[in-house]
Coordinates of C-alpha atoms (C1' of nucleotides) in Angstrom, one line a residue:
Chain A
M1 CA 67.5 92.1 75.2
R2 CA 71.0 91.1 75.6
I3 CA 71.8 87.6 76.9
T4 CA 74.7 85.8 78.7
R5 CA 77.7 85.0 76.6
V6 CA 77.3 81.3 77.4
Q7 CA 73.7 81.5 76.4
A8 CA 74.7 83.0 73.1
A9 CA 77.3 80.3 72.6
G10 CA 74.6 77.7 73.3
N11 CA 72.3 79.3 70.8
R12 CA 75.0 79.2 68.2
A13 CA 75.7 75.6 68.9
R14 CA 72.0 74.8 68.6
V15 CA 71.9 76.4 65.2
I16 CA 74.9 74.3 64.1
D17 CA 73.3 71.2 65.4
A18 CA 70.1 71.9 63.6
A19 CA 71.9 72.6 60.4
A20 CA 74.0 69.4 60.7
K21 CA 70.8 67.4 60.9
E22 CA 68.7 69.3 58.4
F23 CA 71.4 69.8 55.8
R24 CA 72.0 66.0 55.8
R25 CA 68.3 65.2 55.8
S26 CA 67.3 67.6 53.0
G27 CA 70.4 69.1 51.4
F28 CA 71.9 72.6 51.8
D29 CA 69.5 74.4 49.5
Q30 CA 66.3 72.9 50.7
V31 CA 66.8 74.3 54.2
A32 CA 66.1 78.0 54.8
V33 CA 67.9 80.1 57.4
V34 CA 64.6 80.8 59.0
D35 CA 64.0 77.1 59.5
L36 CA 67.3 76.6 61.3
M37 CA 66.8 79.6 63.6
R38 CA 63.3 78.4 64.4
A39 CA 64.7 74.9 65.2
A40 CA 67.1 76.6 67.6
G41 CA 64.2 78.6 69.2
L42 CA 65.2 81.9 67.7
T43 CA 64.0 84.4 65.1
H44 CA 65.8 84.6 61.8
G45 CA 67.2 88.1 62.1
G46 CA 69.8 87.1 64.6
F47 CA 71.4 84.6 62.3
Y48 CA 74.0 87.1 61.2
N49 CA 75.2 87.7 64.7
H50 CA 76.7 84.2 64.6
F51 CA 77.5 83.7 60.9
A52 CA 78.7 85.9 58.1
S53 CA 76.4 84.1 55.7
K54 CA 74.6 80.9 55.1
T55 CA 77.5 79.7 53.0
E56 CA 79.8 80.1 56.1
L57 CA 77.5 77.9 58.1
E58 CA 77.4 75.3 55.3
A59 CA 81.2 75.1 55.3
E60 CA 81.3 74.8 59.1
V61 CA 78.7 72.0 59.0
C62 CA 80.4 70.2 56.1
A63 CA 83.8 70.3 57.9
S64 CA 82.3 68.7 61.0
S65 CA 79.9 66.2 59.5
F66 CA 82.4 63.5 58.6
D67 CA 83.1 61.6 61.8
P68 CA 84.2 58.0 61.1
A69 CA 84.9 57.6 64.8
R70 CA 81.4 58.4 65.9
A71 CA 80.1 56.1 63.1
K72 CA 81.7 53.1 64.9
L73 CA 84.2 52.9 62.1
G74 CA 87.0 54.2 64.4
V75 CA 86.7 51.4 66.9
I76 CA 86.6 48.8 64.1
A77 CA 89.7 50.3 62.5
A78 CA 91.5 50.1 65.8
M79 CA 90.9 46.4 66.3
A80 CA 94.1 44.5 66.3
N81 CA 92.7 41.0 65.5
E82 CA 92.3 40.7 61.8
A83 CA 89.5 38.2 61.7
E84 CA 87.5 40.1 64.4
R85 CA 88.1 43.4 62.5
L86 CA 86.8 42.0 59.2
A87 CA 83.8 40.5 60.8
A88 CA 83.0 43.8 62.6
F89 CA 83.4 45.6 59.3
E90 CA 81.0 43.2 57.6
H91 CA 78.5 43.9 60.3
Y92 CA 79.0 47.6 59.9
A93 CA 78.4 47.3 56.1
D94 CA 75.3 45.2 56.7
T95 CA 73.9 47.9 59.1
Y96 CA 74.8 50.6 56.6
L97 CA 72.9 48.7 53.9
S98 CA 70.0 47.8 56.2
D99 CA 66.3 48.4 55.8
R100 CA 66.3 50.6 58.9
R101 CA 69.1 52.8 57.6
R102 CA 67.4 53.4 54.3
Q103 CA 64.0 54.2 55.8
E104 CA 65.4 56.6 58.3
A105 CA 63.8 60.0 57.8
G106 CA 66.6 61.5 59.8
P107 CA 70.0 62.8 58.6
H108 CA 71.8 60.7 56.0
C109 CA 75.3 59.7 55.6
P110 CA 77.1 62.9 54.6
M111 CA 78.7 61.4 51.6
I112 CA 75.3 60.6 50.1
A113 CA 73.7 63.8 51.3
F114 CA 76.3 66.2 50.0
A115 CA 77.9 64.4 47.1
S116 CA 75.7 65.8 44.4
E117 CA 75.4 69.3 45.8
V118 CA 78.9 70.0 46.9
S119 CA 80.4 70.7 43.4
R120 CA 78.0 73.7 43.1
K121 CA 78.9 75.0 46.5
S122 CA 81.6 77.4 47.8
K123 CA 85.3 76.4 47.9
P124 CA 85.3 75.9 51.8
V125 CA 82.4 73.6 51.5
Q126 CA 84.1 71.6 48.8
V127 CA 87.4 71.5 50.8
G128 CA 85.5 70.3 53.9
F129 CA 83.8 67.6 52.0
A130 CA 87.0 66.3 50.4
A131 CA 88.7 66.2 53.8
G132 CA 85.9 64.3 55.2
L133 CA 85.9 61.8 52.4
R134 CA 89.6 61.3 52.9
R135 CA 89.0 60.6 56.6
Y136 CA 86.4 58.0 55.7
I137 CA 88.6 56.3 53.1
A138 CA 91.5 56.2 55.6
A139 CA 89.2 54.6 58.2
F140 CA 87.9 52.1 55.6
A141 CA 91.4 51.2 54.6
A142 CA 92.5 50.7 58.2
A143 CA 89.5 48.4 58.7
H144 CA 90.5 46.4 55.6
R145 CA 94.3 46.2 56.3
R146 CA 96.0 42.8 56.3
G147 CA 98.8 42.1 58.7
G148 CA 100.1 45.2 60.4
D149 CA 100.3 47.4 57.4
A150 CA 97.6 50.1 57.8
A151 CA 97.9 51.8 54.5
S152 CA 99.0 49.1 52.2
E153 CA 98.0 49.6 48.6
P154 CA 95.7 46.6 48.2
S155 CA 93.7 47.3 51.4
R156 CA 93.2 50.9 50.4
S157 CA 92.1 50.0 46.9
T158 CA 89.7 47.4 48.3
A159 CA 88.4 49.9 50.8
I160 CA 87.6 52.4 48.2
F161 CA 85.8 49.9 46.0
T162 CA 83.8 48.8 49.0
L163 CA 82.9 52.3 49.9
S164 CA 81.8 53.1 46.4
A165 CA 79.5 50.1 46.3
M166 CA 78.0 51.0 49.7
V167 CA 77.4 54.6 48.8
G168 CA 76.0 53.9 45.4
A169 CA 73.7 51.2 46.7
L170 CA 72.3 53.2 49.6
A171 CA 71.8 56.3 47.3
L172 CA 70.0 54.2 44.7
A173 CA 67.9 52.3 47.3
R174 CA 66.9 55.5 48.9
S175 CA 65.9 57.2 45.7
I176 CA 63.3 54.6 44.9
A177 CA 62.3 53.6 48.5
A178 CA 58.9 55.3 48.2
T179 CA 58.2 54.0 44.6
D180 CA 59.5 50.5 44.2
K181 CA 60.2 49.0 47.6
P182 CA 61.0 45.5 46.3
L183 CA 63.7 46.8 43.9
S184 CA 65.0 49.0 46.7
D185 CA 65.3 45.9 48.9
E186 CA 66.9 44.0 46.2
I187 CA 69.6 46.6 45.7
L188 CA 70.5 46.5 49.3
A189 CA 70.5 42.7 49.5
A190 CA 72.5 42.3 46.3
T191 CA 75.1 44.7 47.5
R192 CA 75.4 43.1 50.9
Q193 CA 75.9 39.8 49.1
G194 CA 78.4 41.3 46.6
L195 CA 80.5 42.8 49.4
A196 CA 80.5 39.5 51.3
D197 CA 81.5 37.6 48.1
F198 CA 84.2 40.1 47.3
A199 CA 85.6 40.0 50.9
G200 CA 85.5 36.2 50.9
T201 CA 87.3 35.7 47.6
S202 CA 89.9 38.4 48.2
K203 CA 90.7 36.8 51.5
R204 CA 92.2 33.7 49.8
Chain B
M1 CA 52.3 85.6 15.5
R2 CA 51.0 82.1 15.0
I3 CA 53.4 79.6 13.6
T4 CA 53.1 76.2 11.8
R5 CA 52.0 73.2 13.8
V6 CA 55.2 71.4 12.8
Q7 CA 57.2 74.4 13.9
A8 CA 55.4 74.4 17.2
A9 CA 56.1 70.7 17.6
G10 CA 59.8 71.4 16.8
N11 CA 59.9 74.1 19.4
R12 CA 58.4 71.7 22.0
A13 CA 61.0 69.1 21.1
R14 CA 63.8 71.6 21.5
V15 CA 62.6 72.6 24.9
I16 CA 62.6 68.9 26.0
D17 CA 66.0 68.4 24.5
A18 CA 67.4 71.3 26.4
A19 CA 65.8 70.1 29.6
A20 CA 67.2 66.6 29.1
K21 CA 70.6 68.1 28.9
E22 CA 70.4 70.8 31.5
F23 CA 68.5 68.8 34.1
R24 CA 71.2 66.1 33.9
R25 CA 74.0 68.6 34.0
S26 CA 72.7 70.7 36.9
G27 CA 69.6 69.1 38.5
F28 CA 66.0 69.9 38.1
D29 CA 65.9 72.8 40.6
Q30 CA 69.0 74.5 39.4
V31 CA 67.6 75.1 35.9
A32 CA 64.9 77.8 35.4
V33 CA 62.1 77.6 32.9
V34 CA 63.4 80.8 31.3
D35 CA 66.8 79.2 30.7
L36 CA 65.2 76.2 28.9
M37 CA 63.1 78.5 26.8
R38 CA 66.0 80.6 25.9
A39 CA 68.1 77.5 25.0
A40 CA 65.2 76.6 22.6
G41 CA 65.3 80.1 21.1
L42 CA 62.0 81.2 22.7
T43 CA 60.8 83.6 25.4
H44 CA 59.6 82.2 28.7
G45 CA 55.9 83.1 28.5
G46 CA 55.2 80.5 25.9
F47 CA 56.3 77.6 28.1
Y48 CA 52.8 76.9 29.3
N49 CA 51.5 76.5 25.8
H50 CA 53.5 73.2 25.8
F51 CA 53.5 72.0 29.3
A52 CA 51.1 72.3 32.2
S53 CA 53.9 73.0 34.6
K54 CA 57.6 72.6 35.1
T55 CA 56.9 69.5 37.1
E56 CA 55.2 68.0 34.1
L57 CA 58.3 68.6 32.0
E58 CA 60.5 67.1 34.7
A59 CA 58.4 63.9 34.6
E60 CA 58.6 63.7 30.8
V61 CA 62.3 64.2 30.8
C62 CA 62.8 61.7 33.6
A63 CA 60.8 59.1 31.8
S64 CA 62.9 59.4 28.7
S65 CA 66.3 59.9 30.2
F66 CA 67.1 56.3 30.9
D67 CA 68.1 54.7 27.6
P68 CA 70.4 51.7 28.2
A69 CA 70.3 51.0 24.4
R70 CA 71.7 54.4 23.5
A71 CA 74.3 54.0 26.2
K72 CA 75.8 51.0 24.2
L73 CA 74.5 48.7 27.0
G74 CA 71.8 47.4 24.7
V75 CA 74.2 46.0 22.1
I76 CA 76.4 44.5 24.9
A77 CA 73.4 42.8 26.4
A78 CA 72.5 41.4 23.0
M79 CA 75.8 39.7 22.4
A80 CA 75.5 35.9 22.3
N81 CA 79.2 35.0 23.0
E82 CA 79.7 35.1 26.7
A83 CA 83.4 35.9 26.8
E84 CA 83.0 38.7 24.2
R85 CA 80.0 40.1 26.1
L86 CA 81.9 40.2 29.4
A87 CA 84.9 41.8 27.8
A88 CA 82.6 44.4 26.2
F89 CA 81.0 45.1 29.5
E90 CA 84.4 45.5 31.2
H91 CA 85.3 48.1 28.5
Y92 CA 81.9 49.8 29.1
A93 CA 82.6 50.0 32.9
D94 CA 86.1 51.3 32.3
T95 CA 84.7 54.0 30.0
Y96 CA 82.0 54.9 32.6
L97 CA 84.7 55.2 35.2
S98 CA 87.1 57.1 33.0
D99 CA 88.8 60.4 33.5
R100 CA 86.9 61.8 30.5
R101 CA 83.5 60.9 31.8
R102 CA 84.2 62.4 35.1
Q103 CA 85.5 65.7 33.7
E104 CA 82.6 66.1 31.3
A105 CA 80.8 69.3 31.9
G106 CA 77.9 67.9 29.9
P107 CA 74.9 65.9 31.1
H108 CA 75.6 63.2 33.6
C109 CA 74.4 59.7 33.9
P110 CA 70.7 60.1 34.9
M111 CA 71.1 57.8 37.9
I112 CA 73.7 60.0 39.4
A113 CA 72.1 63.3 38.3
F114 CA 68.6 62.5 39.7
A115 CA 69.1 60.0 42.5
S116 CA 69.4 62.6 45.3
E117 CA 66.7 64.9 44.0
V118 CA 64.1 62.5 42.9
S119 CA 62.7 61.6 46.3
R120 CA 61.7 65.2 46.8
K121 CA 60.0 65.4 43.4
S122 CA 56.5 64.6 42.2
K123 CA 55.2 61.1 41.9
P124 CA 55.4 60.9 38.1
V125 CA 59.1 61.9 38.3
Q126 CA 59.7 59.2 40.9
V127 CA 57.9 56.6 38.8
G128 CA 59.8 57.5 35.7
F129 CA 63.1 57.3 37.6
A130 CA 62.2 53.9 39.1
A131 CA 61.2 52.6 35.7
G132 CA 64.5 53.8 34.2
L133 CA 66.5 52.2 37.0
R134 CA 64.7 48.9 36.4
R135 CA 65.6 49.2 32.7
Y136 CA 69.3 49.7 33.5
I137 CA 69.4 46.9 36.0
A138 CA 67.8 44.6 33.5
A139 CA 70.4 45.6 30.9
F140 CA 73.2 45.1 33.4
A141 CA 71.8 41.7 34.3
A142 CA 71.6 40.7 30.6
A143 CA 75.2 41.7 30.1
H144 CA 76.2 39.6 33.1
R145 CA 74.3 36.5 32.3
R146 CA 76.0 33.1 32.3
G147 CA 74.9 30.6 29.7
G148 CA 71.5 31.3 28.1
D149 CA 69.7 32.4 31.3
A150 CA 69.1 36.1 30.9
A151 CA 67.6 36.8 34.3
S152 CA 69.2 34.1 36.5
E153 CA 69.4 35.2 40.2
P154 CA 73.2 35.3 40.5
S155 CA 73.7 37.4 37.4
R156 CA 71.1 39.9 38.5
S157 CA 72.6 40.1 41.9
T158 CA 76.1 40.6 40.5
A159 CA 74.8 43.2 38.1
I160 CA 73.2 45.2 40.8
F161 CA 76.3 45.1 42.9
T162 CA 78.4 46.2 39.9
L163 CA 76.0 49.0 39.1
S164 CA 76.1 50.2 42.7
A165 CA 79.8 50.4 42.7
M166 CA 80.0 52.2 39.4
V167 CA 77.3 54.8 40.4
G168 CA 78.9 55.3 43.9
A169 CA 82.4 55.7 42.5
L170 CA 81.5 58.2 39.8
A171 CA 79.3 60.2 42.1
L172 CA 82.1 60.5 44.7
A173 CA 84.8 61.1 42.1
R174 CA 82.8 63.9 40.6
S175 CA 82.1 65.5 43.9
I176 CA 85.8 66.1 44.6
A177 CA 87.1 66.4 41.1
A178 CA 87.7 70.2 41.5
T179 CA 89.2 69.9 45.0
D180 CA 91.2 66.7 45.2
K181 CA 92.0 65.4 41.8
P182 CA 94.4 62.7 43.0
L183 CA 91.9 61.2 45.3
S184 CA 89.2 61.5 42.6
D185 CA 91.5 59.6 40.2
E186 CA 92.2 57.0 42.9
I187 CA 88.5 56.3 43.5
L188 CA 88.0 55.7 39.8
A189 CA 91.1 53.5 39.5
A190 CA 90.3 51.5 42.6
T191 CA 86.8 50.8 41.5
R192 CA 87.9 49.7 38.0
Q193 CA 90.3 47.4 39.7
G194 CA 87.7 46.1 42.1
L195 CA 85.2 45.4 39.4
A196 CA 87.8 43.5 37.4
D197 CA 88.8 41.5 40.4
F198 CA 85.2 40.8 41.3
A199 CA 84.4 39.7 37.7
G200 CA 87.6 37.6 37.6
T201 CA 87.0 35.7 40.8
S202 CA 83.3 35.2 40.3
K203 CA 84.1 33.8 36.8
R204 CA 85.7 30.7 38.4
Chain C
dT1 C1' 40.3 78.0 -5.4
dG2 C1' 39.4 82.2 -2.9
dT3 C1' 37.7 84.8 1.2
dA4 C1' 36.6 85.7 6.3
dC5 C1' 37.2 84.6 10.6
dA6 C1' 38.6 81.9 14.7
dT7 C1' 42.5 79.8 16.7
dC8 C1' 46.6 79.5 19.1
dA9 C1' 52.0 79.8 19.5
dG10 C1' 54.7 83.3 20.8
dT11 C1' 55.8 87.8 23.4
dG12 C1' 57.0 90.3 27.4
dA13 C1' 55.2 92.7 31.4
dA14 C1' 53.5 91.6 35.8
dC15 C1' 52.3 88.9 40.0
dG16 C1' 53.2 86.3 44.1
dC17 C1' 56.1 83.8 46.8
dG18 C1' 60.2 82.2 49.2
dC19 C1' 64.6 83.2 50.7
dG20 C1' 69.1 85.5 51.9
dT21 C1' 70.3 89.5 53.9
dT22 C1' 69.9 94.2 56.1
dC23 C1' 68.4 97.4 59.5
dA24 C1' 66.5 100.2 63.4
dC25 C1' 65.3 99.1 67.7
dT26 C1' 65.3 96.8 72.5
dG27 C1' 67.0 95.9 76.9
dA28 C1' 69.8 92.9 79.8
dT29 C1' 74.8 92.0 80.2
dG30 C1' 79.4 93.2 80.9
dT31 C1' 82.7 96.6 82.1
dA32 C1' 84.9 100.9 83.6
dC33 C1' 85.3 103.7 87.4
Chain D
dT1 C1' 80.7 96.6 96.2
dG2 C1' 77.9 99.9 93.8
dT3 C1' 76.7 102.9 89.8
dA4 C1' 76.6 104.5 84.8
dC5 C1' 77.2 103.5 80.4
dA6 C1' 78.5 101.0 76.3
dT7 C1' 78.0 96.7 74.1
dC8 C1' 75.7 93.3 71.6
dA9 C1' 72.3 89.0 71.0
dG10 C1' 67.8 88.9 69.8
dT11 C1' 63.6 90.8 67.3
dG12 C1' 60.7 91.4 63.4
dA13 C1' 59.8 94.4 59.5
dA14 C1' 61.6 95.4 55.1
dC15 C1' 64.5 94.9 50.8
dG16 C1' 66.0 92.8 46.6
dC17 C1' 66.3 89.1 43.8
dG18 C1' 65.1 84.8 41.3
dC19 C1' 61.7 82.0 39.8
dG20 C1' 57.2 79.7 38.5
dT21 C1' 53.2 81.1 36.7
dT22 C1' 49.5 84.3 34.6
dC23 C1' 47.7 87.5 31.3
dA24 C1' 46.5 90.7 27.6
dC25 C1' 48.0 91.2 23.2
dT26 C1' 49.8 90.1 18.4
dG27 C1' 49.4 88.3 13.9
dA28 C1' 50.1 84.3 10.9
dT29 C1' 48.0 79.8 10.4
dG30 C1' 44.3 76.8 9.8
dT31 C1' 39.5 76.1 8.6
dA32 C1' 34.7 76.8 7.3
dC33 C1' 32.1 78.3 3.6

DNA sequence: TGTACATCAGTGAACGCGCGTTCACTGATGTAC
DNA sequence: TGTACATCAGTGAACGCGCGTTCACTGATGTAC
């Protein structure tokens, strides 16, 4: 039974939405086409009316999963007042490294969710990931800028170091959340502390 | 054709060796039992003479993959002279974050290789991973100690922050190594720089 | 020390399952007149 | 505006492949005497 074109477009969008969530929750390979179609209220056969392959959907999702603006990073980067901006960033980092964020069963930060899988994936997926990472680093650098210089070398270097520590800490904390909660907590707390110390000393 | 008991033990050991390498290179799920048996010079049917399941092998490999001592971290942690020890650690971190390490097609650092997969794996795998992570953190803390206090709070916190940054940076650098080499290089360099700055300022 | 038999590591075909993908079919939509 | 037909999104069975696991079989090893 044929359906309206707008209905079909809606179905396609729902498949992409489901994929964006599930891929980030469980990884590309752990989510089956049939699961995504079911999540969108459809049967699996129709998948190929919308996408040439699962790989194509992966690439599309990967390209659209990195959204620093939606992650509140955009508004932080846009703040003009330096002290305010740095304080807002510290709050952002604390939230990122929070207990709540770690425990979330929902979709993860795409950097953590995709980093290990992406090098085994198709070229378009890899390109989308790299572009997304560049966007995040640029937003981090903008949030860390000193004076009016948005892309000054030191702020960019600092931003990358900060990002690495945040990503590494959350990835490690999550990996042992179910097995060794105290150590998981300690990793988050130590990294929050380390970031604050680093920001504090480099401010002088 | 039955073989000697020592030959059988040797075969078992070769399967484990192959698994330790391949699991860390490609992840548990990307390596098939038949591949490991072939790497050990055997056919796949005999796998279950040595292991109850693939899961059991995963757990065994996971438990034995974290060896800070073999990773030169043990000797660093054992150094008595503080300045020497910190210098040796800085060299260790620079090597970890080196171009060579990133490009290696060989087995990865188990923290990076297993972190994302481990939470989907069996309990024994998770327990082995958590124990290994604890061992690494202890070795990092010992390498960072000030004075004679091996497990003082600040050194441990510093060590965890350092570990997070190293793990995050190498994971990100590797994920885009094939797609955006300049950015990959920049991530490694910025993290080396950040670690040096952090160590330098916290020394005062 | 020699003989006879049970044991068991290794072999390779086969099974069952999950998953990506294909395909024939359906029937309402969209379009040509 | 109404009618006739082609289009195409959705359906669900089926295919092919990879992979973990099982199984009957082989024959040298290890052991009991």
